Short mmCIF file of C-alpha atoms in Angstrom, two decimals:
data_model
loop_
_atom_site.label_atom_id
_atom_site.label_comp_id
_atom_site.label_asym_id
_atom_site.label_seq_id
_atom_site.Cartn_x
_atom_site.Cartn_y
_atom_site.Cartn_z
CA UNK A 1 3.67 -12.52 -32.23
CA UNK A 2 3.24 -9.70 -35.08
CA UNK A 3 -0.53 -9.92 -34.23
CA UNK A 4 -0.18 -9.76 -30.41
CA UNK A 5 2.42 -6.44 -30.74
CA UNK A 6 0.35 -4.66 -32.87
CA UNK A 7 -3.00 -5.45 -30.20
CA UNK A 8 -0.57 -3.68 -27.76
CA UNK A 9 0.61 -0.88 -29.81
CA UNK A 10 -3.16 -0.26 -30.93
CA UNK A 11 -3.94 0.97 -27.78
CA UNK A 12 -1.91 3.94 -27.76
CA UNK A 13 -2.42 4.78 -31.55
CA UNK A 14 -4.31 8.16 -30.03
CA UNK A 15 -1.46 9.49 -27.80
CA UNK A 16 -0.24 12.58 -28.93
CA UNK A 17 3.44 13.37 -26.70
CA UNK A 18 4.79 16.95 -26.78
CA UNK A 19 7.80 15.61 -29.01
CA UNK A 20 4.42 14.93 -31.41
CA UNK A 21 2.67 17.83 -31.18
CA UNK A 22 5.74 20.32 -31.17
CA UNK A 23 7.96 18.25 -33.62
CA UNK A 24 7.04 15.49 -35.50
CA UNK A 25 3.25 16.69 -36.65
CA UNK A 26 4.57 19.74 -37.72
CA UNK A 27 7.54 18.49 -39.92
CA UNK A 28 5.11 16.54 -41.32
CA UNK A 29 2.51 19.32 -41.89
CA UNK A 30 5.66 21.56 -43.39
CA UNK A 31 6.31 18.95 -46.17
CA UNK A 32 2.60 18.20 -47.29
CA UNK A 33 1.97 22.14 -47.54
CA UNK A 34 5.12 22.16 -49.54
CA UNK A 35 4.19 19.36 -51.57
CA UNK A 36 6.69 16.59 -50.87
CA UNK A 37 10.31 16.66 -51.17
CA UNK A 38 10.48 20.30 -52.28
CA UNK A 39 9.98 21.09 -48.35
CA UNK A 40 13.49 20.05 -48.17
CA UNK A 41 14.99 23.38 -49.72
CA UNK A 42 14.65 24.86 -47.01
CA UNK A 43 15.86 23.69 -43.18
CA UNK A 44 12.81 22.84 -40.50
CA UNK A 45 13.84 19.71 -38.72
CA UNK A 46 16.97 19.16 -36.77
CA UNK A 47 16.83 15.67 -37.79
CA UNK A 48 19.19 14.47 -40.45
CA UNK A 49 17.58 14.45 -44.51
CA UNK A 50 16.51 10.21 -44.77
CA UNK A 51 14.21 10.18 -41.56
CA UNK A 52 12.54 13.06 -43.28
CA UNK A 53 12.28 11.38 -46.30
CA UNK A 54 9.86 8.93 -44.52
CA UNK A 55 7.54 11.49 -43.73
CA UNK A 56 7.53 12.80 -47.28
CA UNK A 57 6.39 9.75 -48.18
CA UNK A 58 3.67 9.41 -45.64
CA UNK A 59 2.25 12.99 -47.22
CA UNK A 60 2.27 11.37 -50.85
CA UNK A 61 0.37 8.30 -49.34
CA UNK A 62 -2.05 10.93 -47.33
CA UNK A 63 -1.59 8.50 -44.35
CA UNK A 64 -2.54 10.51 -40.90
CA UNK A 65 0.48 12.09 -39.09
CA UNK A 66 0.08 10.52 -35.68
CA UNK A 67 -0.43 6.45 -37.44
CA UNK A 68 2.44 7.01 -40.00
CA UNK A 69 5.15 8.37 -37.55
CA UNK A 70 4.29 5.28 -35.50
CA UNK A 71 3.44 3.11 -37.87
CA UNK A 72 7.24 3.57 -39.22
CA UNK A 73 8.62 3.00 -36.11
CA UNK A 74 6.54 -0.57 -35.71
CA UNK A 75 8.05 -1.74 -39.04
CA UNK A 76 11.35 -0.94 -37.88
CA UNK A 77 10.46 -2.57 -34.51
CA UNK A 78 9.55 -6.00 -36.60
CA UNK A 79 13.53 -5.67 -38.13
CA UNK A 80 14.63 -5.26 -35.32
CA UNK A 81 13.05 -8.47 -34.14
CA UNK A 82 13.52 -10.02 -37.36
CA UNK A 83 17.35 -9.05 -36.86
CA UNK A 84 17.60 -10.98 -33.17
CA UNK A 85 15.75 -14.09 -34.44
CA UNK A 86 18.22 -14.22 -37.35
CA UNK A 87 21.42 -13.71 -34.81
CA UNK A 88 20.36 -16.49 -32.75
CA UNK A 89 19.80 -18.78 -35.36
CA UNK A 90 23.82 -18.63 -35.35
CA UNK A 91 23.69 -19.90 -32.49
CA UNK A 92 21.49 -22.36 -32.27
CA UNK A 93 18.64 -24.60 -34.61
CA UNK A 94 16.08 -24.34 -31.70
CA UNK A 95 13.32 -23.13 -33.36
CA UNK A 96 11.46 -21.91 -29.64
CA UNK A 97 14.45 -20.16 -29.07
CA UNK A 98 15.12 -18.02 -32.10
CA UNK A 99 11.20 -17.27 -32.04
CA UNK A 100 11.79 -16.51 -28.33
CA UNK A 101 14.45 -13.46 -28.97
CA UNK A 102 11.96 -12.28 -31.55
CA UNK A 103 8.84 -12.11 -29.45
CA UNK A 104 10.72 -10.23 -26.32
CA UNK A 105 12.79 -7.83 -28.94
CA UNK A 106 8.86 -7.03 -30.34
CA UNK A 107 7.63 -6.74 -27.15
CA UNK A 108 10.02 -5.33 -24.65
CA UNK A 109 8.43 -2.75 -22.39
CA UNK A 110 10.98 0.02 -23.60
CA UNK A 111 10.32 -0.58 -27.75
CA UNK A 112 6.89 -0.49 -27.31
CA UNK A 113 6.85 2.96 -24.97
CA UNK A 114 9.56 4.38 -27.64
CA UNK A 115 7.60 3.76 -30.68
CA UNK A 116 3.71 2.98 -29.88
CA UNK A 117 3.84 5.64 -26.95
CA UNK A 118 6.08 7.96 -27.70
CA UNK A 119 6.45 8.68 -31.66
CA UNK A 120 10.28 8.23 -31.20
CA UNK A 121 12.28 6.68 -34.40
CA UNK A 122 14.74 5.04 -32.46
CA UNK A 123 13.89 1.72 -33.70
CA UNK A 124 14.96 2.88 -37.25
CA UNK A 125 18.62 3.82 -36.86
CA UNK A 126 18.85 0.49 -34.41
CA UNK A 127 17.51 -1.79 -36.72
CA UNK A 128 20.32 -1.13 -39.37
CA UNK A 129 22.91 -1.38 -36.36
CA UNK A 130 21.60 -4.77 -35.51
CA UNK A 131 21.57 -5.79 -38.73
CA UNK A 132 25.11 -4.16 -39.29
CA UNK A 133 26.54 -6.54 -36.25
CA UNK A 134 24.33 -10.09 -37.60
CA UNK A 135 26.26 -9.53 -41.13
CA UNK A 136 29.84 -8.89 -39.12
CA UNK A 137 28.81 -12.52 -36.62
CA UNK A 138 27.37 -14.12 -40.21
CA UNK A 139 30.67 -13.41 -41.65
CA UNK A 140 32.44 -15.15 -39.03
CA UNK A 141 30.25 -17.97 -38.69
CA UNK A 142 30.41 -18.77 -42.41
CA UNK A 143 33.86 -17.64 -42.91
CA UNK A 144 32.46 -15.05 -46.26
CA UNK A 145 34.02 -12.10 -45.12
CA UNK A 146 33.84 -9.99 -47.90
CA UNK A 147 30.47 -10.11 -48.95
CA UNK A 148 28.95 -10.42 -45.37
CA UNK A 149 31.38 -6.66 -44.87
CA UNK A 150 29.95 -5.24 -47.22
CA UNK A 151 26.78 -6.32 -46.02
CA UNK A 152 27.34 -5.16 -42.45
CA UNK A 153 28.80 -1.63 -43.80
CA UNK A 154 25.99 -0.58 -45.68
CA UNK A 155 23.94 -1.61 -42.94
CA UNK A 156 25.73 1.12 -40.40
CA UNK A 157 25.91 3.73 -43.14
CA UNK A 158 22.25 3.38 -43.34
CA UNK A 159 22.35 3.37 -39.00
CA UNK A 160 24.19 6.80 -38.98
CA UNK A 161 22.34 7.95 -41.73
CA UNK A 162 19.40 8.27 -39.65
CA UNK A 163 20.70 9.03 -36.31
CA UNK A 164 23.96 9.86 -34.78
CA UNK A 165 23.57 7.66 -32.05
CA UNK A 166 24.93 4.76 -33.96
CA UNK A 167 28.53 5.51 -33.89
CA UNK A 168 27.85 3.63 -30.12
CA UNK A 169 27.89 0.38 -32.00
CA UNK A 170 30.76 1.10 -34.61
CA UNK A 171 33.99 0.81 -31.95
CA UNK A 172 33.22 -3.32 -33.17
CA UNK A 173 34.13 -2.23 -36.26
CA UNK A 174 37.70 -1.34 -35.26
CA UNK A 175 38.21 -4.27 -33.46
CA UNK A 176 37.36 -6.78 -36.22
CA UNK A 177 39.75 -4.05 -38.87
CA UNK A 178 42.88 -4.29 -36.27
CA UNK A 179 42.06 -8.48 -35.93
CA UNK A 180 42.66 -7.90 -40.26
CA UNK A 181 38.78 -9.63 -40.20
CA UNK A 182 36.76 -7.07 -41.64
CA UNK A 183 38.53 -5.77 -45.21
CA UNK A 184 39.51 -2.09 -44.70
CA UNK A 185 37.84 -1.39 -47.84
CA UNK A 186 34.38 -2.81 -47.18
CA UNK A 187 34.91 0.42 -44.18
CA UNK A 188 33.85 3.01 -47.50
CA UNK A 189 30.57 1.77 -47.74
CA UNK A 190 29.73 3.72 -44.51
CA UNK A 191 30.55 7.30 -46.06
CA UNK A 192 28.86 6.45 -49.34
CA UNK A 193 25.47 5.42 -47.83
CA UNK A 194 25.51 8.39 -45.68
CA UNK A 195 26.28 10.57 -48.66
CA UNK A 196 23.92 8.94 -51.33
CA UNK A 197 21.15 9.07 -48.85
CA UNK A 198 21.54 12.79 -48.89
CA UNK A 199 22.05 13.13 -52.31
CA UNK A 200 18.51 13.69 -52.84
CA UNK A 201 18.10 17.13 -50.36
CA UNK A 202 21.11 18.09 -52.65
CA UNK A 203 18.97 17.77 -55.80
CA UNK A 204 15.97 19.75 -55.03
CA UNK A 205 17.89 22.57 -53.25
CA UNK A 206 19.01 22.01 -50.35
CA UNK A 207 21.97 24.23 -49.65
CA UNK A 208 25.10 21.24 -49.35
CA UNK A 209 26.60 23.36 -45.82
CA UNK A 210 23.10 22.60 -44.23
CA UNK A 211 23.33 19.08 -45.43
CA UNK A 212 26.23 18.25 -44.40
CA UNK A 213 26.23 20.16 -41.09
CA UNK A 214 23.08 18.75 -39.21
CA UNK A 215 24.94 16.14 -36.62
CA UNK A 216 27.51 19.20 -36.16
CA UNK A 217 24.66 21.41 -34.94
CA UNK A 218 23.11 18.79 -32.66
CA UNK A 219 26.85 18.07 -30.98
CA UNK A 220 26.79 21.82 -29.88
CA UNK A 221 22.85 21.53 -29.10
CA UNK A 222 23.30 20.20 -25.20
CA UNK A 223 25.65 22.02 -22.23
CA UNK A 224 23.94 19.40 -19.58
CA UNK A 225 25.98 16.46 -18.60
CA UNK A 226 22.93 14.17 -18.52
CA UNK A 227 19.26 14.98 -20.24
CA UNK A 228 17.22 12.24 -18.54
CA UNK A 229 19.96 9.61 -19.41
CA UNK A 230 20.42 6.91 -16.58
CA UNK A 231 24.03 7.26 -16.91
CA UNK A 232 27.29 8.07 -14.64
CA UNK A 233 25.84 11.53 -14.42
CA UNK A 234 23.18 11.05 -12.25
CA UNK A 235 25.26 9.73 -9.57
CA UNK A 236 27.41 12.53 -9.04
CA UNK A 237 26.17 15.68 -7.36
CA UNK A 238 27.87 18.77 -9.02
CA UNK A 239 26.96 21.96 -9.67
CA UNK A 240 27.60 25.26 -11.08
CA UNK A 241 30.20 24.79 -14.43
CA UNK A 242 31.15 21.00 -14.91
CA UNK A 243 33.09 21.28 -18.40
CA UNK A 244 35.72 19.51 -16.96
CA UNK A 245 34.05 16.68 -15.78
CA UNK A 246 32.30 16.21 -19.39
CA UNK A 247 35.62 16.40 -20.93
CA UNK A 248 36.89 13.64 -18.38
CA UNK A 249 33.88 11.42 -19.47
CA UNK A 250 34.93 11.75 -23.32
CA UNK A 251 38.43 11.34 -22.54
CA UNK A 252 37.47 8.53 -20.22
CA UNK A 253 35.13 6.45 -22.94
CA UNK A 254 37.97 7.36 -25.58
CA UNK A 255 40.80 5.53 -23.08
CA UNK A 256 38.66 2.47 -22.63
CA UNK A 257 37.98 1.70 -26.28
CA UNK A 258 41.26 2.54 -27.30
CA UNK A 259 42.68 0.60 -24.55
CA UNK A 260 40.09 -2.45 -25.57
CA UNK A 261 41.68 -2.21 -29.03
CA UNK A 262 45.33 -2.35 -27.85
CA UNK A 263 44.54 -5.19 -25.77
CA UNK A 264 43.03 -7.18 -28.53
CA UNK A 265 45.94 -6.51 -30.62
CA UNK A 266 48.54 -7.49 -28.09
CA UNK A 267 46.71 -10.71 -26.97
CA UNK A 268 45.17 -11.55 -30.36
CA UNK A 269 41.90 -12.92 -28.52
CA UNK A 270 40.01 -15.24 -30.98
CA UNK A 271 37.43 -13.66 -32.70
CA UNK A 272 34.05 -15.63 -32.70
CA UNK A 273 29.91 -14.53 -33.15
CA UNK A 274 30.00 -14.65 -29.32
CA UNK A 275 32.60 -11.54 -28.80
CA UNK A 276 31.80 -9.99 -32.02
CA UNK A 277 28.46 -9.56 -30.53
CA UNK A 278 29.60 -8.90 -26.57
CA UNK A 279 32.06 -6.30 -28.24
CA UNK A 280 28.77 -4.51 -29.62
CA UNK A 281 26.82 -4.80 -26.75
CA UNK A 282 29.33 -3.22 -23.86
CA UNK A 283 30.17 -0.43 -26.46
CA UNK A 284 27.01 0.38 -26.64
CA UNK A 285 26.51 -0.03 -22.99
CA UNK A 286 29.62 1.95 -21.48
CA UNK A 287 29.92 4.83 -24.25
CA UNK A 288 26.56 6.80 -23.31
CA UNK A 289 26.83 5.79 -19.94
CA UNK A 290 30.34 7.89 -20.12
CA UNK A 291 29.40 10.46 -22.65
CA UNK A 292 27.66 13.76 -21.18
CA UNK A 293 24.43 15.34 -23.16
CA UNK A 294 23.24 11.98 -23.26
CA UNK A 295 19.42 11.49 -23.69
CA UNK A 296 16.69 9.62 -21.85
CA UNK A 297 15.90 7.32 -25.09
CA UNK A 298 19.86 6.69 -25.92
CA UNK A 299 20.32 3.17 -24.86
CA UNK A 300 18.12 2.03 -26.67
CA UNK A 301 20.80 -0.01 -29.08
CA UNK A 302 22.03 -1.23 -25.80
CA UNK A 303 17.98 -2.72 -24.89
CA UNK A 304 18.10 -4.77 -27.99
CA UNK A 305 21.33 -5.98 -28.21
CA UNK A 306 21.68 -7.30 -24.50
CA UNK A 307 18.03 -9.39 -24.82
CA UNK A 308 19.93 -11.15 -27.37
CA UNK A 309 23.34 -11.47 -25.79
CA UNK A 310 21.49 -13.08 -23.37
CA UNK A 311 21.38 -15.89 -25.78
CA UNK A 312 24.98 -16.75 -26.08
CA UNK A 313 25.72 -16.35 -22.66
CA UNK A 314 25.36 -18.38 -19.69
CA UNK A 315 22.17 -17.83 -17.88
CA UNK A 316 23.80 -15.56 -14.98
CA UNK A 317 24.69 -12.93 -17.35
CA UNK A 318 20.85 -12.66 -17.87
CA UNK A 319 20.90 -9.73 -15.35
CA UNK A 320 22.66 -7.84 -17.88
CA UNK A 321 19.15 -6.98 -20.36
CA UNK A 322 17.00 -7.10 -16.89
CA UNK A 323 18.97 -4.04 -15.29
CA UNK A 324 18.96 -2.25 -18.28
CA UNK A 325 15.22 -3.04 -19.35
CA UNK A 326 14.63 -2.25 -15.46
CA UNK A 327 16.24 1.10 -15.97
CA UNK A 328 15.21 1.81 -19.29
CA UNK A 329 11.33 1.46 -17.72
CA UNK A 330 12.04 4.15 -15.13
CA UNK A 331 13.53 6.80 -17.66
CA UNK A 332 10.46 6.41 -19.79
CA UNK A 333 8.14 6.51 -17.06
CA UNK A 334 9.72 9.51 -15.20
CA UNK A 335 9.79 11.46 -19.38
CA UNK A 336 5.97 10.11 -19.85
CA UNK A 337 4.62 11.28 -16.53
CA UNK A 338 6.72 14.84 -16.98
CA UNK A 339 6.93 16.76 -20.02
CA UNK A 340 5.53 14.23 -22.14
CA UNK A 341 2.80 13.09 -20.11
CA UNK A 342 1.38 16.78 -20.36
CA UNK A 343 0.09 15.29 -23.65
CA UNK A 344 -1.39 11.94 -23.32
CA UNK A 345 -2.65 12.35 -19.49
CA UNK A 346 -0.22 10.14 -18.23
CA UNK A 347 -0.55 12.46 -15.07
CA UNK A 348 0.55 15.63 -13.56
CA UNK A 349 2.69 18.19 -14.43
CA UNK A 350 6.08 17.58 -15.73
CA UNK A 351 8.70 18.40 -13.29
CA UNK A 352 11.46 19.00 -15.92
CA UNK A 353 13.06 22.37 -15.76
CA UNK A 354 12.42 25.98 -16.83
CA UNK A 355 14.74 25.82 -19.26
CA UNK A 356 15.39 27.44 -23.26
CA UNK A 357 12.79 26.64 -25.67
CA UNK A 358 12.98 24.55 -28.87
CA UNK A 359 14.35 26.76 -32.03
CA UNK A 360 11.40 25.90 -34.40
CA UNK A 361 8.25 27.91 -34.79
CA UNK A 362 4.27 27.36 -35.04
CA UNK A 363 4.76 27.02 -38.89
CA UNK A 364 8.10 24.65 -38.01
CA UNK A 365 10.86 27.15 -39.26
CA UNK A 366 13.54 28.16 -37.38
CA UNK A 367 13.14 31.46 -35.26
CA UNK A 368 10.10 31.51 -33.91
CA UNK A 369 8.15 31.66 -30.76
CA UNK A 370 9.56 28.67 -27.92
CA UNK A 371 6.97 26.65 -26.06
CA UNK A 372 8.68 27.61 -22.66
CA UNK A 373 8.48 24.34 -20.98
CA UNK A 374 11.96 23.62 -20.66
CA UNK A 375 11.94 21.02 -23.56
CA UNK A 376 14.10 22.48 -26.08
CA UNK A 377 14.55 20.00 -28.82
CA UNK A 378 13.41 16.23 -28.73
CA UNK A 379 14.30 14.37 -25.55
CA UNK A 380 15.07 17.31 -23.99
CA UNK A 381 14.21 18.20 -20.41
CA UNK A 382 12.38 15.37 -18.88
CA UNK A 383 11.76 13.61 -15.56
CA UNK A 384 14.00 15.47 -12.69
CA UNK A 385 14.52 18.31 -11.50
CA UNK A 386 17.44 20.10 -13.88
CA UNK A 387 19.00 23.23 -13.46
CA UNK A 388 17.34 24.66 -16.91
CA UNK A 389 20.83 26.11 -17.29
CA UNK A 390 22.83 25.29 -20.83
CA UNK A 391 20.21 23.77 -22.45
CA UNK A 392 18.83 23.84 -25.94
CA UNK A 393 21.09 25.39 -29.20
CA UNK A 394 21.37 28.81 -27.57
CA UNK A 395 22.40 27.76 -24.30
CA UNK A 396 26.01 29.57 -23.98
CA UNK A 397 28.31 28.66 -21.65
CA UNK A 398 30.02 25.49 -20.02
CA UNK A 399 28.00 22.48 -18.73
CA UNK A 400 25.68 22.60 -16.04
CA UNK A 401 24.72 18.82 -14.19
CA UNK A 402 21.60 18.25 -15.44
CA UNK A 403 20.99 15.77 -12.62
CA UNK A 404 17.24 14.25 -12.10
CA UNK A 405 15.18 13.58 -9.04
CA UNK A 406 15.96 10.69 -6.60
CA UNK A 407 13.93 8.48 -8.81
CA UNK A 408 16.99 8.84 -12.07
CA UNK A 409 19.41 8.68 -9.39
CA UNK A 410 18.40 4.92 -9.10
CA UNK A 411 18.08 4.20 -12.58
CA UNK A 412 21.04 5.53 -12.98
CA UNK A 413 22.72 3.02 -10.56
CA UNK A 414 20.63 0.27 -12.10
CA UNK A 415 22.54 1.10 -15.41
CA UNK A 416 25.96 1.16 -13.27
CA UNK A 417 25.54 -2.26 -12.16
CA UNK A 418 24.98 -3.34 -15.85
CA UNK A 419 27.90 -1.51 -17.07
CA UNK A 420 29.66 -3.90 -14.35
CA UNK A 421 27.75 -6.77 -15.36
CA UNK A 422 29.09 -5.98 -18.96
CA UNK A 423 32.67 -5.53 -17.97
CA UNK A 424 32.66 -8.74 -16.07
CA UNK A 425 31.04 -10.85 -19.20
CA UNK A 426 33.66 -9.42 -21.65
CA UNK A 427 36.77 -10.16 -19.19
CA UNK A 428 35.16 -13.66 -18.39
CA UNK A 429 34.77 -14.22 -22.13
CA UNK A 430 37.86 -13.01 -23.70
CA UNK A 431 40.08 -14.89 -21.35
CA UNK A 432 38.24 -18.15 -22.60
CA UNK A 433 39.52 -17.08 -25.86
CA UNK A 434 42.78 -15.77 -25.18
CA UNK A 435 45.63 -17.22 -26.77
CA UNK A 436 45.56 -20.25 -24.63
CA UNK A 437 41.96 -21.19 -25.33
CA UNK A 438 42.60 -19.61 -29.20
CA UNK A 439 42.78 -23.10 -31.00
CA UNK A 440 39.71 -24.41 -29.26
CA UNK A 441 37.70 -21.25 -30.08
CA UNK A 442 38.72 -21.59 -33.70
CA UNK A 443 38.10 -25.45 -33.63
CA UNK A 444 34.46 -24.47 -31.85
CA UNK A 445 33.76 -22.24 -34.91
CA UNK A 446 34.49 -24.47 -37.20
CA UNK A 447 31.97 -26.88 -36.22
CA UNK A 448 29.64 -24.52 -35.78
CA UNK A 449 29.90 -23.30 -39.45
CA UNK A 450 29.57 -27.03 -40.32
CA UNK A 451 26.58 -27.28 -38.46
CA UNK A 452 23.26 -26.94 -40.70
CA UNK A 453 21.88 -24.81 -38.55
CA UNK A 454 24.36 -21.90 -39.81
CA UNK A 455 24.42 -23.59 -43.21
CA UNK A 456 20.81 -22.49 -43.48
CA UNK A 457 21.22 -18.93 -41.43
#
């Protein structure tokens, strides 16, 4: 299965995307000329310090630009599979079907177009948040709680470390803390990864308040409510200043997981692999699909972790990964055929918006010339018409919509009906293990961890 991804991914090795050419390729050029890690003194990326560090180390190992970026997403990609094989071994000792969730993680349409395609590092920051929930449904399983936290803590430290976009996954970790599962203390491991992985930035001059301040700048980055995200926002047609409606989403995604966690305190549903992972999955369904500024590539935790959901489910709930693979498809088509696709010939002209360019220059420091195509920084400004208004770090002002063409407005509802499909999986599953169903859940868990099947896992 390793040989038959990489055949795939070799056939886009050459495709250079404007993320590439007016990102990636010149971070990388900016720390060989500098030698390494003493690039990092200064600030030319707006992604955070360990990411970076991976392209230091593809300077020191003179490996091309173009293979290394996607070369480290494909060994990311492989965790990631490596991480679904090992959560369905949990769940079952079929070997066909534990090789099964590795071969479609590997090869799912929307990893290979992220990584092979694309350049994106998406895979990286997911592959520690998959592993983060397969320690937290290990732990259950085996009934080692302490070690398997610790485990699953480092795991998301390393997942925000790289990207922002985990926090998506980490509501799961208040449910399990409020169940008195996961030991509050095992919680620190997050903050100390995060900070140890920066440490070195620290060490060779990197002022701390630029350190510590890089997912505070990209929050402020985006005044759109959607940026090529199939979510709620390309359903509703608004216009002019929308603030209030992207403060109604946050409020709205903040009153559903808090009112998740009061439920599950109040009805003391059993915990078991099977919600710890559904609990995962629709948080990282239903938060970006609320949250405005969200990007095209942004679900992609949600991709991965509903192909293997699909595994503990009952076949119906299959429809959950095919909407969201279905929609996922479309976003990446409509980014690769626009902006991106200006690139790699994918066709046409991209019909993103005129909107601010991205803050880096020809040399990749800040305050330079902008490439004036509307894409602002990575992800930006792809596949629909948007207003161009808001967008980029010096976009003042309230939101604008942000909407897409016709073709995002049907994504969009493809990701709508998964959100559904979501809800309607966790209410159909919890009440099997509410209070009434509790002692068979716990009695079903303990057979599984008796099982050899988890013995071995």
């Amino acid at each position: 299965m390793v040989v038959v991804a990489l055949v795939v991914r070799y056939q886009f090795v050459d495709f250079e995307t404007m993320d590439y050419r007016a990102f990636l390729s010149r971070w990388y050029q900016t720390i060989a000329d500098a030698g390494g890690f003493a690039a990092f003194k200064n600030q030319f990326a707006d992604y955070n310090y360990p990411y970076l560090y991976l392209l230091a180390i593809l300077t020191y190992l003179k490996v091309p630009a173009l293979i290394g970026v996607k070369a480290i997403s494909f060994l990311f990609e492989v965790l990631l599979a490596f991480f679904a094989y090992r959560i369905v071994a949990l769940k079952t000792q079929r070997f066909t079907l534990r090789a099964l969730a590795f071969g479609v993680v590997l090869l799912l349409p929307s990893v290979v177009a992220n990584g092979s395609i694309w350049g994106q590092a998406d895979a990286v920051y997911s592959a520690c948040a998959v592993g983060g929930v397969y320690f937290l449904m290990r732990a259950q399983a085996s009934g080692r709680w302490r070690s398997n936290s610790w485990w699953a803590c480092v795991f998301f430290g390393l997942a925000v470390s790289f990207k922002l976009q985990a926090v998506f996954v980490l509501p799961v970790l208040a449910f399990l803390l409020l169940r008195r599962k996961l030991p509050w203390y095992t919680l620190s491991a997050i903050p100390a990864v995060y900070l140890l992985l920066d440490f070195p930035a620290l060490v060779v001059g990197a002022p701390w308040r630029t350190v510590f301040s890089v997912y505070l700048d990209q929050a402020d980055s985006y005044k759109q409510l959607t940026l090529g995200a199939a979510n709620l926002y390309q359903l509703i047609p608004v216009s002019g200043d929308v603030t209030w409606l992207a403060h109604a989403g946050i409020a709205c995604a903040a009153v559903l997981i808090v009112g998740f966690l009061a439920w599950s305190v109040w009805k003391r549903p059993a915990v078991t692999p099977t919600t710890i992972l559904l609990a995962a999955t629709a948080s990282a369904v239903i938060v970006p699909f609320l949250l405005p500024a969200m990007h095209d590539r942004y679900f992609y935790v949600a991709e991965i972790l509903s192909v293997v959901l699909a595994f503990y489910l009952p076949l119906r709930y299959v429809v959950i990964p095919v909407l969201i693979q279905a929609a996922a498809i479309g976003v990446y088509y409509s980014s690769l055929t626009g902006d991106q696709g200006r690139s790699i010939g994918f066709g046409g002209q991209g019909n993103g918006g005129q909107g601010h360019g991205g803050p880096w220059d020809g040399a990749g420091g800040p305050g330079g010339a902008r490439d004036g195509d509307g894409h602002g920084w990575p992800g930006g400004n792809q596949g629909g018409q948007h207003d161009g208004g808001g967008h980029g770090p010096d976009g003042g002002g309230g939101y604008t919509s942000g909407r897409g063409d016709s073709a995002l407005t049907v994504y969009g509802s493809m990701m709508a009906l998964a959100v559904m499909s979501v809800v309607w999986a966790m209410v159909s599953v919890f009440r099997k293990v509410s209070p009434t169903g509790h002692r068979a859940a716990e009695l079903s868990v303990s057979r599984a961890h008796d099982s050899p099947a988890v013995s071995r896992a």
